[in-house]
XYZ file of C-alpha atoms in Angstrom:
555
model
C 0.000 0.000 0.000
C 1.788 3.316 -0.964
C 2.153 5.771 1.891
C -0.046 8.845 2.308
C 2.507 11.502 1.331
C 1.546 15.201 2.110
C 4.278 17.954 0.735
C 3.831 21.889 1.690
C 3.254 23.443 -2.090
C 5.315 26.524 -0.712
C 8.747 24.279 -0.420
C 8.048 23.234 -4.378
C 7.754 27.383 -5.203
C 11.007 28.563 -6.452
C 11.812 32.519 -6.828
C 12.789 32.417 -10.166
C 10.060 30.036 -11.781
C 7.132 27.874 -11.240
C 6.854 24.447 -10.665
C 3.625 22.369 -10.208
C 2.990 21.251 -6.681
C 2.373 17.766 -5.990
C 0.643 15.941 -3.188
C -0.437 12.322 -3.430
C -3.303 11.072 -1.051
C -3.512 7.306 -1.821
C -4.977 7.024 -5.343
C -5.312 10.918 -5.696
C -3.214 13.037 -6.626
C -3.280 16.858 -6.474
C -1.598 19.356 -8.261
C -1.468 23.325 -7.375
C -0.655 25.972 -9.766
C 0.829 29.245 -8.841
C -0.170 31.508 -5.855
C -3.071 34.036 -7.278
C -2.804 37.477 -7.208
C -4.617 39.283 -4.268
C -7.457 41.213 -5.963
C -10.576 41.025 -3.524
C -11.988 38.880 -5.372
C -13.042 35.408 -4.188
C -13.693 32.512 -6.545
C -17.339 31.586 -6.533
C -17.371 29.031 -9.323
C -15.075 27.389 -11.989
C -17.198 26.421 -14.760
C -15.174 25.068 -17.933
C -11.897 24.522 -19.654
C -11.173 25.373 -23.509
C -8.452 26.804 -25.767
C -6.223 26.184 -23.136
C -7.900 28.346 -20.784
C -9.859 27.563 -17.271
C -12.832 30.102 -16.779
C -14.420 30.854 -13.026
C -16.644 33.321 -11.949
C -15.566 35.598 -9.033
C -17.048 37.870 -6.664
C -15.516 41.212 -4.962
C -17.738 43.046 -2.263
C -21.526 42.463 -2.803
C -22.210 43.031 -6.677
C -18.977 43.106 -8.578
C -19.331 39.831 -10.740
C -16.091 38.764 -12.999
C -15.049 36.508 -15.275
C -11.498 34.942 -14.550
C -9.310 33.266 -16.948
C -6.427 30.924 -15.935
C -3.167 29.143 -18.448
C -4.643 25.575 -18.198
C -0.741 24.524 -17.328
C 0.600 26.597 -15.004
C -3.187 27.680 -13.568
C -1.825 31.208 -13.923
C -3.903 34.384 -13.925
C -4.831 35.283 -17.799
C -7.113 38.193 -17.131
C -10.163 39.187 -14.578
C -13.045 40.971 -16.706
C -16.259 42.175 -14.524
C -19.389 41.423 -15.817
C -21.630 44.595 -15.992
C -25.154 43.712 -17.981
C -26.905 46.661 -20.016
C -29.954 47.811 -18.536
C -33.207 46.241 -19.850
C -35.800 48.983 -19.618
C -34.331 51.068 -17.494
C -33.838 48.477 -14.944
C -30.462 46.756 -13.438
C -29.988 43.327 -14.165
C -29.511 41.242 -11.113
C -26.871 38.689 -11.798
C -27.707 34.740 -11.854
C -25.400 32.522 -12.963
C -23.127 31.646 -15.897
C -22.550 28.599 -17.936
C -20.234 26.926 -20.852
C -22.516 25.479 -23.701
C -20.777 23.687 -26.027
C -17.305 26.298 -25.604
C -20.132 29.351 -25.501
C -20.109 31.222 -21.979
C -23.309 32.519 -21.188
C -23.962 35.101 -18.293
C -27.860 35.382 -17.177
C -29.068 38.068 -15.249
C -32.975 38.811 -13.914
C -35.178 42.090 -13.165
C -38.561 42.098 -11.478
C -40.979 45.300 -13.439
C -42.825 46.346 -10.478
C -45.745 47.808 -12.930
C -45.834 44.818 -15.551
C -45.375 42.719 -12.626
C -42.878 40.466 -14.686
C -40.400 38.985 -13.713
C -37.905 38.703 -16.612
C -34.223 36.272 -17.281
C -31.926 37.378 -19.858
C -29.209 35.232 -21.447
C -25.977 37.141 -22.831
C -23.302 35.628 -24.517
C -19.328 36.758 -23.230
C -16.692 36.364 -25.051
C -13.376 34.865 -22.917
C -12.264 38.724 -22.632
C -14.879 39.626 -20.772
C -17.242 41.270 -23.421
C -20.958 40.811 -23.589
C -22.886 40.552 -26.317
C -26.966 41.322 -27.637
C -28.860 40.221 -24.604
C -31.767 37.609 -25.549
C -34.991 37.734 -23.455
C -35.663 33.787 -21.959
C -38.341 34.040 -19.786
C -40.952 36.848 -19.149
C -43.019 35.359 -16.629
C -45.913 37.021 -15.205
C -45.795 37.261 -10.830
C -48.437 38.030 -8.590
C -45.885 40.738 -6.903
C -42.276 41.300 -5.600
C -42.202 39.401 -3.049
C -43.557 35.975 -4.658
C -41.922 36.811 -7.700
C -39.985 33.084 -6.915
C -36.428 31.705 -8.467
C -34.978 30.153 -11.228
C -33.681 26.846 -11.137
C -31.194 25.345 -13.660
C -29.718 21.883 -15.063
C -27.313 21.549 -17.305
C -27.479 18.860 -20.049
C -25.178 15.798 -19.597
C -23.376 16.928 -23.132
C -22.884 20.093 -21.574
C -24.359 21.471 -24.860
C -28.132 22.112 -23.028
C -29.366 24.079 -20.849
C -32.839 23.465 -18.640
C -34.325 26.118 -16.592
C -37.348 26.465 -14.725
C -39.436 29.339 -13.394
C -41.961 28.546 -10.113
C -44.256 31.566 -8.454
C -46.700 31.222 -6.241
C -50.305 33.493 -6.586
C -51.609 33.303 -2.815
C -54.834 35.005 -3.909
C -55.701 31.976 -6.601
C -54.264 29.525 -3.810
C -52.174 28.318 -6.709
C -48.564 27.473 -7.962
C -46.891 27.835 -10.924
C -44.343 26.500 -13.216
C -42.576 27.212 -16.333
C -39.872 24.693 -17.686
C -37.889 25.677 -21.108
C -34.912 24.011 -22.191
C -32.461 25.900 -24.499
C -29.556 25.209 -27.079
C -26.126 26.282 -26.995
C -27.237 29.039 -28.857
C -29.536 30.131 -26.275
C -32.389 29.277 -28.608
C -35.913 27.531 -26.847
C -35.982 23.986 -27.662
C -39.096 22.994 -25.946
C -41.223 24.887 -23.397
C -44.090 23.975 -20.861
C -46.088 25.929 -18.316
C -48.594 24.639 -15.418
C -50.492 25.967 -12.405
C -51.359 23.821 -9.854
C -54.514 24.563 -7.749
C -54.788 23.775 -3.970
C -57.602 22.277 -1.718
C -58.157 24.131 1.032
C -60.077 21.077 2.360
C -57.475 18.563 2.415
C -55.640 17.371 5.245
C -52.109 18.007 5.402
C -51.611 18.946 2.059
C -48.381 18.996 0.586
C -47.094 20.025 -3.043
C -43.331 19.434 -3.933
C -41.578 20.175 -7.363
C -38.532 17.533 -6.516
C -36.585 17.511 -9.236
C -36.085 18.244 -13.010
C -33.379 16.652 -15.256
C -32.171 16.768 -18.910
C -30.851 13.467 -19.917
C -28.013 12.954 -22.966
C -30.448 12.257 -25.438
C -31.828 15.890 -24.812
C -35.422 14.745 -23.097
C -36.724 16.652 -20.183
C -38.127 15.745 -16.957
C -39.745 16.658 -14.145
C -40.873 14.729 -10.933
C -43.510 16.184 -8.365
C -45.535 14.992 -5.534
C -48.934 16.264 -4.165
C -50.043 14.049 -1.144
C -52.647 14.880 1.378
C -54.284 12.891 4.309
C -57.903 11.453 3.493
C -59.646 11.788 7.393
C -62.398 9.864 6.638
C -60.329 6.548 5.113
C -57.640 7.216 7.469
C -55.031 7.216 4.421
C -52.325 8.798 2.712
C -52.954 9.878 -0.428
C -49.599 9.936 -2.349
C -49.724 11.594 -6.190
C -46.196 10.934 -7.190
C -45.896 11.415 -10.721
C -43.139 12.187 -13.494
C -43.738 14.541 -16.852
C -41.678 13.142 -19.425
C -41.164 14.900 -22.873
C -39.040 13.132 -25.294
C -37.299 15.033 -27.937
C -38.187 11.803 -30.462
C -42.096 12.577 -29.431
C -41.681 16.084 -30.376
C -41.391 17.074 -26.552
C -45.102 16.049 -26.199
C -46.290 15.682 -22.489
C -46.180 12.096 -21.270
C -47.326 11.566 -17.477
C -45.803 8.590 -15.507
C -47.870 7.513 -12.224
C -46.069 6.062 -9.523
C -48.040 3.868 -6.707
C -46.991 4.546 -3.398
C -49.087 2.801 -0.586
C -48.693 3.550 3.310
C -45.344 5.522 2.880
C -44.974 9.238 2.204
C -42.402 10.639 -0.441
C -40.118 12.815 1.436
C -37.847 14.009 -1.469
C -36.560 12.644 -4.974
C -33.772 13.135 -7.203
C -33.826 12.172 -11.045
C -30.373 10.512 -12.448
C -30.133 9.103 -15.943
C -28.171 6.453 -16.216
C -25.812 5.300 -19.912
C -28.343 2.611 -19.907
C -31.635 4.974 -21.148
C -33.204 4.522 -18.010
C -34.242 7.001 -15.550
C -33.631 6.191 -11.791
C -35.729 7.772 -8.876
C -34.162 7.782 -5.495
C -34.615 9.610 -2.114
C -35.968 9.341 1.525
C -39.877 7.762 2.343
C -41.743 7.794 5.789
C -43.673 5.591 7.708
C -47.552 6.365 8.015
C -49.799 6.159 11.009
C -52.984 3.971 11.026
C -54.643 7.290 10.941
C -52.663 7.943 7.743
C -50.493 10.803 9.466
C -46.899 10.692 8.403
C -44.332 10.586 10.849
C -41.839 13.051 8.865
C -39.201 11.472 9.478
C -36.425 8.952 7.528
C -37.154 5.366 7.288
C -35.206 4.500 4.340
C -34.625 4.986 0.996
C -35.992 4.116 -2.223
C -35.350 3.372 -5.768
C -37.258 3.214 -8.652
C -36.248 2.544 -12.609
C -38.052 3.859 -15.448
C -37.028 2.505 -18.861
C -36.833 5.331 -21.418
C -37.690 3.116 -24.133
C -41.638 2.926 -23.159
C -43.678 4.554 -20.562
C -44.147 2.140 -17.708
C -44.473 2.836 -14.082
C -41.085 2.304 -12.174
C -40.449 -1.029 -10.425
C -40.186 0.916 -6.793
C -37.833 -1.101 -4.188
C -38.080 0.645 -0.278
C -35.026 -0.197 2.053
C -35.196 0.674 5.508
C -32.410 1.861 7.493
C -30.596 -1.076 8.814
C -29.699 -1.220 12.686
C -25.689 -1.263 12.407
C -26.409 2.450 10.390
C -28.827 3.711 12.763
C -26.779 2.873 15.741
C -23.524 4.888 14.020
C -26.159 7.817 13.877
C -28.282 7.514 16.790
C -26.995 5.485 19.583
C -27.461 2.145 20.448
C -30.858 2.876 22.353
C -32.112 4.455 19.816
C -31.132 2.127 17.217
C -32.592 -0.669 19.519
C -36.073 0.718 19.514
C -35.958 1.424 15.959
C -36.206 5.050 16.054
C -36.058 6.959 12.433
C -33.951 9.476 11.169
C -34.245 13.209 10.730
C -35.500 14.688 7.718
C -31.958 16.798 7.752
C -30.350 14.620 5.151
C -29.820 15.900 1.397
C -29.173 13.592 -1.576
C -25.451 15.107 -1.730
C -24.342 12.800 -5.016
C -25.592 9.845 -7.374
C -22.775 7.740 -8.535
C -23.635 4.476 -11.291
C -21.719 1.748 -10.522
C -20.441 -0.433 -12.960
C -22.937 -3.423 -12.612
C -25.786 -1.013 -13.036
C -26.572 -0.410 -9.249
C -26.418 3.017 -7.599
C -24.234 4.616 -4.994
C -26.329 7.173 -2.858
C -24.307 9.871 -0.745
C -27.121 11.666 1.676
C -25.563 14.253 3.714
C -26.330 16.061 7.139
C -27.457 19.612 5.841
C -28.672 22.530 8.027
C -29.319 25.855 7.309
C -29.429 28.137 11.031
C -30.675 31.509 10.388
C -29.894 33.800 13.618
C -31.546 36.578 15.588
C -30.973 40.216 13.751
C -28.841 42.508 15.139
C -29.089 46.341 14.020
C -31.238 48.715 13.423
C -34.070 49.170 10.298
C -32.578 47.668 6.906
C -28.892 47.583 7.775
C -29.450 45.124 10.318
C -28.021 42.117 9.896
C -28.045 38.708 10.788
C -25.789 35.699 11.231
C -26.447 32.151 9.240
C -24.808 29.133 10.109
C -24.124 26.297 7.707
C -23.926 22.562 8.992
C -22.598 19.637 6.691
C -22.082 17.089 8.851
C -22.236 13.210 8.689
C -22.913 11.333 5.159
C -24.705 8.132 4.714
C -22.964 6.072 2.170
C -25.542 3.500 0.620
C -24.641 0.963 -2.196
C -27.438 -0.246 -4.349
C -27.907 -3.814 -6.114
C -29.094 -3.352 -9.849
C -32.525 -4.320 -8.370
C -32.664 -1.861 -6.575
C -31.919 -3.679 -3.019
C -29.430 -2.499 -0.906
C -25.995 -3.931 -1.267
C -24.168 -2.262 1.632
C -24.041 0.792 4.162
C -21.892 2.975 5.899
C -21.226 6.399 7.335
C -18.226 9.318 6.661
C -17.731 10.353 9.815
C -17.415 14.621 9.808
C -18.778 17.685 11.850
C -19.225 20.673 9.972
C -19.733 24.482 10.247
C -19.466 27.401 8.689
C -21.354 30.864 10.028
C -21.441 34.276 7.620
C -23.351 37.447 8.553
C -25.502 38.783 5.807
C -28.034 41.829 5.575
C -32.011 40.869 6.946
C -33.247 41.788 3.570
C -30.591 39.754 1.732
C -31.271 36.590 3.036
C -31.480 34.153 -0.051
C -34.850 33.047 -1.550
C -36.249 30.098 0.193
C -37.829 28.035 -2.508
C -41.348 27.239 -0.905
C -44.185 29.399 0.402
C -46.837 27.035 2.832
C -47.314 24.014 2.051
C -45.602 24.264 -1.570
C -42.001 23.308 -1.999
C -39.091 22.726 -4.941
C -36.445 20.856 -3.737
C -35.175 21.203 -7.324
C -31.570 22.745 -7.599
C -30.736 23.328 -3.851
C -27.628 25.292 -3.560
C -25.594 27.914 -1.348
C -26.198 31.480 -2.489
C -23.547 32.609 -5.444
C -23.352 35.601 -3.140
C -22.644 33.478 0.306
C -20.061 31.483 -1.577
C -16.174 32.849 -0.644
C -17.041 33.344 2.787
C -16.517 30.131 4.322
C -19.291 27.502 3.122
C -17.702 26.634 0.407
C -14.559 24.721 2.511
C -17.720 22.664 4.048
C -18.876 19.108 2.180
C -16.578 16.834 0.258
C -15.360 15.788 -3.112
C -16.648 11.680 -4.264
C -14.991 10.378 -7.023
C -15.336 6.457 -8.137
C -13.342 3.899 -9.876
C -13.193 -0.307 -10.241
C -15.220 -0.739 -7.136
C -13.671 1.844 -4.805
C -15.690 4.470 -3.233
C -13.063 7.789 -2.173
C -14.564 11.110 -0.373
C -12.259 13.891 0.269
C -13.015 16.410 2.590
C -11.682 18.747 5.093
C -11.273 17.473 8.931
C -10.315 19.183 12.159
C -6.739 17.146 12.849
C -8.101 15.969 16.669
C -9.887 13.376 14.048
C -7.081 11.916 12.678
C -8.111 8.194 12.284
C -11.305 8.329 13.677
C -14.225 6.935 12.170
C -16.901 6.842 14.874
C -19.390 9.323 14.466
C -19.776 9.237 18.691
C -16.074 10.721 18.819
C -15.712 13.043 15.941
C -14.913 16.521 17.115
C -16.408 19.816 14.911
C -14.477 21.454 12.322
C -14.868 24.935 12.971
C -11.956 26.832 11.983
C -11.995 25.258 8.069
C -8.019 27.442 7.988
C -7.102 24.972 10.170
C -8.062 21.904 8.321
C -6.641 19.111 7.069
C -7.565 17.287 3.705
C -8.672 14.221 4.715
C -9.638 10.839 2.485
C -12.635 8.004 3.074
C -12.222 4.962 0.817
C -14.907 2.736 0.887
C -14.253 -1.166 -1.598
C -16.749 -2.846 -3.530
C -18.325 -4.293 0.140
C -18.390 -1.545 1.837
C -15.189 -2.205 4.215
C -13.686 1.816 5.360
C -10.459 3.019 5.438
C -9.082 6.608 6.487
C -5.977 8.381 5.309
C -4.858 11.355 7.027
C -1.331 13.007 6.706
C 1.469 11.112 8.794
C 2.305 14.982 9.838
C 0.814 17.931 10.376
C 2.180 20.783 8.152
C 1.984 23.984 8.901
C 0.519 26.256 6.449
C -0.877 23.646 4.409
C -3.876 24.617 1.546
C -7.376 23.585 2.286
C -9.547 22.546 -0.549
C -12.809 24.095 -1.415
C -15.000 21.180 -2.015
C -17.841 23.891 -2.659
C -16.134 24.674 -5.745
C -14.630 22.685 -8.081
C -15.165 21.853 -12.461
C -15.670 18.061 -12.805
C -13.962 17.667 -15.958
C -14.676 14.252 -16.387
C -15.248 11.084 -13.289
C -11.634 10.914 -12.938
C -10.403 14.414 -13.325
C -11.194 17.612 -11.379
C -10.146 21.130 -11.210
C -10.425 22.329 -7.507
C -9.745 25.724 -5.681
C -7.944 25.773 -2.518
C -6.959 27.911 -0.077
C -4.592 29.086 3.093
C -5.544 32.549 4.590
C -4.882 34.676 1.686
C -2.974 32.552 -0.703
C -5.084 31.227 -3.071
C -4.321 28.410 -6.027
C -6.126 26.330 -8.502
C -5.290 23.217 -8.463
C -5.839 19.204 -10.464
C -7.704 16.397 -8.846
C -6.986 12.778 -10.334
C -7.681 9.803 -9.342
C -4.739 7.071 -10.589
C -6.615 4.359 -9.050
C -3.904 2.085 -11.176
C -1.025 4.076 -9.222
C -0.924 1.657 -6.751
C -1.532 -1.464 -8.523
């Protein structure tokens, strides 16, 4: 077994010329560029690679969006270009997001017209020096006012040549929700569109509506998954309406509804995954019900379902419960003993396809802790606290049975203080929810979130998840002893691997090093399953750097 070798990148720095830092952690091995110049400006997201050039977007103070450009070899500084939109009637653009389509960057940006009550995205092409071009209008979607003016969501196609984006708003005077999905070429022309409103009954019982997910698969079809369930009193029941819209580009994007039977459980989330095989997998977390039909809200298990993308037919849905050995790493042995459920604080953090068709599901701890404002009027502000803490690892038999399950053992937290008005849009109003495209705020990112999570990566079998630790862990894996990482600039990079049954190991260095980088696993480009390109960090010094994984290295 080759030994877990951890080098400073500072020793490797010459005065006179560059040379790529190398550390090797196991089968992964990292490689930092030069130290980056000290602008203000914090990397919020590194989005593609082309003509020899990585592009990120960057944030300075509140507002001041840029595009960065790095040498692809030496990760060197090209150019930082800020990205200032043209008004659209008179109105700022607020900035959204960017993305590469097909070696195209696109930068969209949204306004809210307080008299049309429309709430408008715009899609501008920018060129790799920074400058924007005609702005195209994509959606112009008409809000009941301001403040439920809702979010856009957005997918990008497996070819990276697609874009999906979807538009939801709720009208509280029509008691209803809406939703607008429209997927888009690389030329940031529509493809297909489709809008809905859903209506609510007042008179059901613990009504719940929930827009889970949305995907785009390779073969350019769409997707959507929701879930409307209620509790029918008088049958003592759980009424579960769990349903996928499919449009298929070979069907001319026509609607296609997929009903999924679920009987005494409730649907607590779902994420879509297509798989190389043209199937469409649904997985996530189910409750128990009551005999009165009341869910209990919290995590029995997970599911699976398959959908085969060559007809229409309802999923073959397999349920897993949480076995005992798992619950006792999370709960306790009395707890586990009296076979008491899980929170609903776990997020679907990554779906991995295995090579024999079955599924690895990574569901992490995730909290959001929003505290008391301090100040006075609108410049008071408020402190939010981030938790990432344990993840459930859980392998999945092609039939959807579970295979294996274990636990990365971490403690997580990162708090920011951001303005009482600023707090970021919580997709859901009532009882009306999208889970779709949950994410930290572009503008939160850079201030200390983005060191929180970890990095999976997967090869022949072997499950690795890199992620930052606080060094008082250094070969623990019990969740009962893990002490909190805190202070992320104290860190240290820190490696789960997990084999084909399951079976943990953990690498940490064999020394501390002082002044060693801490990876961002908030932001990193996933150039392909092997290969990443990962931002990391010490105080102020700041490099890009190359994840691999040589999983043949130590062969």
């Amino acid at each position: 077994m080759k030994k877990l070798l951890f080098m400073v990148a500072m020793v490797l720095l010459s005065s006179t010329g560059f040379m790529n830092a190398q550390h090797q952690i196991e089968d992964l091995q990292l490689t930092y560029g030069e130290e980056l110049d000290n602008d203000g400006y914090k990397i919020l997201k590194i989005f593609g690679e082309k003509n020899d050039k990585i592009f990120a977007l960057a944030l300075k103070g509140k507002k001041d969006f840029a595009l960065k450009t790095f040498d692809s070899e030496t990760m060197q500084i090209i150019g930082t270009y800020s990205i200032e939109f043209p008004e659209l009637k008179d109105k700022d653009l607020d900035f959204e997001e960017i993305y590469m389509l097909n070696n195209k960057i696109y930068a969209l940006g949204s306004v809210y017209s307080k008299k049309e009550k429309t709430y408008r995205l715009v899609g501008t092409e920018l060129s790799e020096e920074g400058v924007l071009g005609n702005g195209v209008i994509l959606f112009e979607s008409t809000v009941d006012k301001n403040s439920q003016r809702g979010s856009f969501y957005y997918k990008k196609g497996v070819n990276e040549n697609e874009l999906l984006i979807m538009h939801t708003s709720y009208f509280k005077k029509e008691d209803a929700f809406k939703y607008e999905l429209k997927l888009f070429n690389d030329n940031m022309e529509e493809v297909f569109s489709d809008i809905d409103k859903v209506q609510f009954d007042d008179n059901k019982k613990d009504f719940d509506f929930n827009i889970a997910d949305f995907e785009v698969n390779f073969n350019g079809d769409v997707f959507l998954v929701t879930n409307e369930s209620y509790r029918d009193k008088k049958k003592k029941e759980k009424v579960e309406k769990f349903q996928v819209f499919a449009y298929k580009r070979e069907k001319s994007y026509a609607k296609e509804v997929i009903d999924i039977q679920v009987k005494d459980k409730e649907i607590i989330n779902c994420e879509l995954m297509s798989t190389n095989q043209n199937t469409l997998k649904l997985v996530g977390f189910f409750s128990s019900v009551r005999e009165s039909g009341r869910a209990n809200r919290n995590l029995r298990g997970v599911y699976e379902g398959t959908i085969d993308l060559t007809g229409a037919t309802e999923p073959d849905m397999h349920f897993n419960d949480f076995d005992y050995e798992t619950k006792e790493k999370l709960l306790g042995e009395r707890k586990a003993k009296k076979d008491k459920d899980l929170k609903p604080l776990y997020r679907i953090h990554s779906l991995i396809e295995k090579e024999d068709g079955g599924l690895l599901i990574l569901s992490e701890y995730a909290m959001v802790i929003i505290g008391d404002k301090s100040g006075i009027g609108p410049l008071g502000v408020r402190p939010i606290t981030y938790v990432t803490n344990e993840i459930i690892v859980t392998s999945l038999n092609p039939d959807g049975s579970i295979a294996w399950t274990n636990v990365v053992a971490k403690d997580q937290d990162a708090t920011v203080t951001e303005l009482s008005f600023n707090i970021f849009f919580i997709g859901s109003s009532g009882n009306v929810a999208v889970g779709a495209g949950f994410a930290i705020p572009l503008t939160t990112m850079g201030k200390g979130p983005e060191y929180l999570s970890a990095i999976p990566m997967y090869e022949d079998g072997k499950l690795y998840v890199l992620f930052n630790d606080n060094k008082k862990n250094m070969g623990v894996t019990d969740m009962d002893e893990i002490k909190n990482m805190g202070n992320y600039n104290k860190a240290i990079p820190t490696l789960f691997i997990f084999d084909e049954n399951g079976n943990l190991e953990r690498k940490d260095p064999e020394e501390i090093l002082k002044n060693e980088l801490v990876i961002r696993p908030g932001v990193f480009y996933r150039k392909s399953p092997k290969d990443y390109i990962i931002y990391a960090s010490r105080k102020r010094e700041d490099k890009l750097g190359r994840l691999k994984l040589e999983a043949e290295a130590s062969k």
